[in-house]
PDB file of C-alpha atoms in Angstrom:
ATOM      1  CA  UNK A  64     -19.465 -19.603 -35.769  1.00 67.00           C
ATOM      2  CA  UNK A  65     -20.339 -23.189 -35.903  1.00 89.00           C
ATOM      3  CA  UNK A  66     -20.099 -25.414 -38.921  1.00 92.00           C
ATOM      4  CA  UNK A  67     -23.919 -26.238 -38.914  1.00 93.00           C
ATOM      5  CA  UNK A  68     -25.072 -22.579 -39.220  1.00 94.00           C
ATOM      6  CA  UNK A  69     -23.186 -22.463 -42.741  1.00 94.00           C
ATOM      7  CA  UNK A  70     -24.911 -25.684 -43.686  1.00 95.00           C
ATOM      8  CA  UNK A  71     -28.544 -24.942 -42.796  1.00 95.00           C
ATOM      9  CA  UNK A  72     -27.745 -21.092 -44.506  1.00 95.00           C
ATOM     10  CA  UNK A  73     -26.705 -23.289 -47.842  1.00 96.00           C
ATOM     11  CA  UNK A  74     -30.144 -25.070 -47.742  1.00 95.00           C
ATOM     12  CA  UNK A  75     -31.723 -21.742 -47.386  1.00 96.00           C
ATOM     13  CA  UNK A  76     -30.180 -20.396 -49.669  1.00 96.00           C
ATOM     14  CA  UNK A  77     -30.574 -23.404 -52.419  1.00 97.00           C
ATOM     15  CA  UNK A  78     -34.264 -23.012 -51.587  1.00 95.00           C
ATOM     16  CA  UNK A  79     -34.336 -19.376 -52.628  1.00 95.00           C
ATOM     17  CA  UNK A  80     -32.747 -20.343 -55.636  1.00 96.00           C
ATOM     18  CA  UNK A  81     -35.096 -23.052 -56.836  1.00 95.00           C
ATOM     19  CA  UNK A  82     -37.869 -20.859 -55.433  1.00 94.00           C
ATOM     20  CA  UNK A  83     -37.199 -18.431 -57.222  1.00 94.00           C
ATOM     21  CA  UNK A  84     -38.411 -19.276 -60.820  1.00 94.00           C
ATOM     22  CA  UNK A  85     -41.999 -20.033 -59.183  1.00 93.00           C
ATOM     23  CA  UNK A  86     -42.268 -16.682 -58.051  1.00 91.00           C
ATOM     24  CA  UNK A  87     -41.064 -15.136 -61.213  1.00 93.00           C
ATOM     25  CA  UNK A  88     -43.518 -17.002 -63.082  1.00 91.00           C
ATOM     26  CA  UNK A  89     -46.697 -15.537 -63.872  1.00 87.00           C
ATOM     27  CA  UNK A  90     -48.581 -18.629 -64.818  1.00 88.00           C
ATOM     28  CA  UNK A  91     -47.380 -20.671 -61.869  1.00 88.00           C
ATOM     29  CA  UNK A  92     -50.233 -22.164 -59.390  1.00 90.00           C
ATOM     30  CA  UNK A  93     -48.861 -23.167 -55.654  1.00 91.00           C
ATOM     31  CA  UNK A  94     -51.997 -24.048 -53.642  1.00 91.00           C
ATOM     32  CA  UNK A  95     -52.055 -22.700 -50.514  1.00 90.00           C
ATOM     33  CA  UNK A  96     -51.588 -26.120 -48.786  1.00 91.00           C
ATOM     34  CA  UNK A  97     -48.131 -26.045 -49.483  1.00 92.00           C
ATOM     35  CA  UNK A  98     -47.023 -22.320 -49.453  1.00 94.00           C
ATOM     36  CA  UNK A  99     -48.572 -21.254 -46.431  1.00 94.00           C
ATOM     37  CA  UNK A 100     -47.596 -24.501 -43.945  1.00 95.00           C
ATOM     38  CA  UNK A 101     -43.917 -24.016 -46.091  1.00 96.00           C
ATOM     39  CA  UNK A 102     -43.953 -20.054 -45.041  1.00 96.00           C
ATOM     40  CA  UNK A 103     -44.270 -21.057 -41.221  1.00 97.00           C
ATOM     41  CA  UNK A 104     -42.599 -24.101 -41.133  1.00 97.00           C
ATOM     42  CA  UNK A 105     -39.221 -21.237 -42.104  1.00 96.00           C
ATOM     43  CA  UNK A 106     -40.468 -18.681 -39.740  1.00 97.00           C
ATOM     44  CA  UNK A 107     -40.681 -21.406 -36.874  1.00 97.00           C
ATOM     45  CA  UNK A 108     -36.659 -22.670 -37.853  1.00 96.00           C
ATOM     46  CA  UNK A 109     -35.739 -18.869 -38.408  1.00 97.00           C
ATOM     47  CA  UNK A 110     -36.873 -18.185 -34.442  1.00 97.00           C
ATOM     48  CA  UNK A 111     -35.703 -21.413 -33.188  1.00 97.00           C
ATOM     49  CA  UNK A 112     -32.012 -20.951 -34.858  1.00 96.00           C
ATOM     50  CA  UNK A 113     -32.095 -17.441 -32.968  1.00 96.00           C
ATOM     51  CA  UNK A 114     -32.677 -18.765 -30.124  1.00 96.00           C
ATOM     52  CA  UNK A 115     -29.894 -20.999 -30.257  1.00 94.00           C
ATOM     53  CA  UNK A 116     -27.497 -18.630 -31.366  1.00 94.00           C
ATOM     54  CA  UNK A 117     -27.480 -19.688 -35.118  1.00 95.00           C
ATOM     55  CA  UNK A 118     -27.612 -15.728 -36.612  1.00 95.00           C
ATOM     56  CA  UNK A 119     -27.019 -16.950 -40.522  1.00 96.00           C
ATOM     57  CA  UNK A 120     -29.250 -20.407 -40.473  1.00 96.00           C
ATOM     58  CA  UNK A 121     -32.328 -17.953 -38.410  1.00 97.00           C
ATOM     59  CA  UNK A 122     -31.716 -15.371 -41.779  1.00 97.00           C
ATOM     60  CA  UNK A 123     -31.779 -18.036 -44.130  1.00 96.00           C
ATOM     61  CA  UNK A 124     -34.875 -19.781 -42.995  1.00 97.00           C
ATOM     62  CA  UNK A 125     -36.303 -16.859 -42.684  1.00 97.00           C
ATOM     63  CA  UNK A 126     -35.605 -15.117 -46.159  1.00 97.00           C
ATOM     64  CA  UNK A 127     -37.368 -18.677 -47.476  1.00 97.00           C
ATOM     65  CA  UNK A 128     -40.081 -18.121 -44.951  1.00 97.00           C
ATOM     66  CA  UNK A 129     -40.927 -14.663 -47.212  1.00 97.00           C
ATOM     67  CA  UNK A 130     -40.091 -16.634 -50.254  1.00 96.00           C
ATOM     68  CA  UNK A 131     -42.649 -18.655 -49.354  1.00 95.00           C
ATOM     69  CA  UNK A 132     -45.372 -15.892 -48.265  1.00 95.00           C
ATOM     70  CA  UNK A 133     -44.718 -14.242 -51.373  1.00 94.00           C
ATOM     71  CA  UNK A 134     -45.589 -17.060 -53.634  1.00 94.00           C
ATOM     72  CA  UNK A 135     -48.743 -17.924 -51.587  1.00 92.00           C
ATOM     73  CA  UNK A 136     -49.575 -14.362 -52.159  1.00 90.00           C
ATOM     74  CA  UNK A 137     -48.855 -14.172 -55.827  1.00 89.00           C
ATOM     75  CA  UNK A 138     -48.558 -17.677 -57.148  1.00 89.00           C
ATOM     76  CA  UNK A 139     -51.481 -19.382 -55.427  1.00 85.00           C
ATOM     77  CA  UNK A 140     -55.490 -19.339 -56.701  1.00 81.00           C
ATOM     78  CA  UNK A 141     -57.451 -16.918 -54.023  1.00 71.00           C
ATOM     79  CA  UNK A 142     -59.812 -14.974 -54.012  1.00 70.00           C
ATOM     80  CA  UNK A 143     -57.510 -11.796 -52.710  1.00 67.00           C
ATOM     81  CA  UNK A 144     -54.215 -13.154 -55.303  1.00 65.00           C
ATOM     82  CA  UNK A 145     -53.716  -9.649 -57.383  1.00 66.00           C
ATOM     83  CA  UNK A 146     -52.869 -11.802 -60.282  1.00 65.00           C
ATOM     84  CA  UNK A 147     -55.240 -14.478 -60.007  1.00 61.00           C
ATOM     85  CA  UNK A 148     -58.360 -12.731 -57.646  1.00 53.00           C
ATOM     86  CA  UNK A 149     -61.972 -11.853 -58.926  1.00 53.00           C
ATOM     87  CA  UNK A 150     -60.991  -8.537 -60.442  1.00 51.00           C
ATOM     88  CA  UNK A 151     -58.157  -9.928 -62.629  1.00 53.00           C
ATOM     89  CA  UNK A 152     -60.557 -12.480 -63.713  1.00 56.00           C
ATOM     90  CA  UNK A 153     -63.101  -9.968 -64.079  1.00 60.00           C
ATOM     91  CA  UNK A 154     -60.865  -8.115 -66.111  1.00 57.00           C
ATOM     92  CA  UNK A 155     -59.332 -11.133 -68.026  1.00 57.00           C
ATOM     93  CA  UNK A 156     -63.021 -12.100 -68.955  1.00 62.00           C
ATOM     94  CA  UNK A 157     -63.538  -8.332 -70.556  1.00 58.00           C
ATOM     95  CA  UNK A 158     -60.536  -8.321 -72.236  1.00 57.00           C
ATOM     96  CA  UNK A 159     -61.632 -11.902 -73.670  1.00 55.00           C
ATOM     97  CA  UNK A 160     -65.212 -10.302 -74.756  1.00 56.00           C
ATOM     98  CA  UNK A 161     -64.070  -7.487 -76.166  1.00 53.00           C
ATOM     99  CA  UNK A 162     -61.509  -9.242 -78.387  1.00 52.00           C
ATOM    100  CA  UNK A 163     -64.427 -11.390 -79.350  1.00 50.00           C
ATOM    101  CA  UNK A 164     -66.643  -8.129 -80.311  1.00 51.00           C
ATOM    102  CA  UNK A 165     -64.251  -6.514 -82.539  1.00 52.00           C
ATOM    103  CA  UNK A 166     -63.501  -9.802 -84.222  1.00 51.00           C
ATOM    104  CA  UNK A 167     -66.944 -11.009 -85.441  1.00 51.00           C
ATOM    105  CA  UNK A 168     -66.951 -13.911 -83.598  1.00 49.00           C
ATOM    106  CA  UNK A 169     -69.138 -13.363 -80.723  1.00 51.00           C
ATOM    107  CA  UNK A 170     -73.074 -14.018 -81.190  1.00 51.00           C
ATOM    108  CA  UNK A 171     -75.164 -10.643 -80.947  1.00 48.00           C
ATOM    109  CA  UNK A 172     -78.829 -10.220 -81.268  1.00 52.00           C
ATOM    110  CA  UNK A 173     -79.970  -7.996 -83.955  1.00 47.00           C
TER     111      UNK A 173
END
């Protein structure tokens, strides 16, 4: 083992850490500008630190390439985010009028 593969594991492994809240965050917004050119940026380093030999740096970068992915998936506005697509809109927006109905609030023709 060589000296650098520890280092470059510790800065994968401080970015899972600090990635970590944003993913467990429901309300979090990453646009996809950043997560998805973040996610292969890792998966790029992961291969090329195989290739050279570096086992632990080419697991680290790539654990924080799926760090990554998973955020664009969950944390960023699209139109196929399970947490943020049409149909949890759709069904934020019902929840929203129905609340309204059974409080009085909303305006109804007679």
């Amino acid at each position: 083992m060589i000296w650098q593969d520890f280092v470059f594991l510790g800065g994968s492994v401080f970015s899972l850490c600090v990635l970590l809240p944003t993913l467990r965050d429901a309300s979090a917004r990453v646009p996809l500008g950043t997560a998805l050119p973040s996610a292969l940026i890792g998966l790029v380093y992961g291969t090329t630190f195989f290739t050279l030999g570096m086992t632990m740096s080419a697991v680290g970068s790539t654990a924080a390439a799926t760090m990554w992915s998973l955020i664009a998936l969950l944390r960023s506005p699209h139109s196929y985010n399970p947490t943020d697509g049409a149909a949890a809109r759709a069904a934020r927006s019902d929840d929203t009028q129905s609340t309204a109905d059974s409080s009085g609030y909303a305006a109804h023709a007679d």
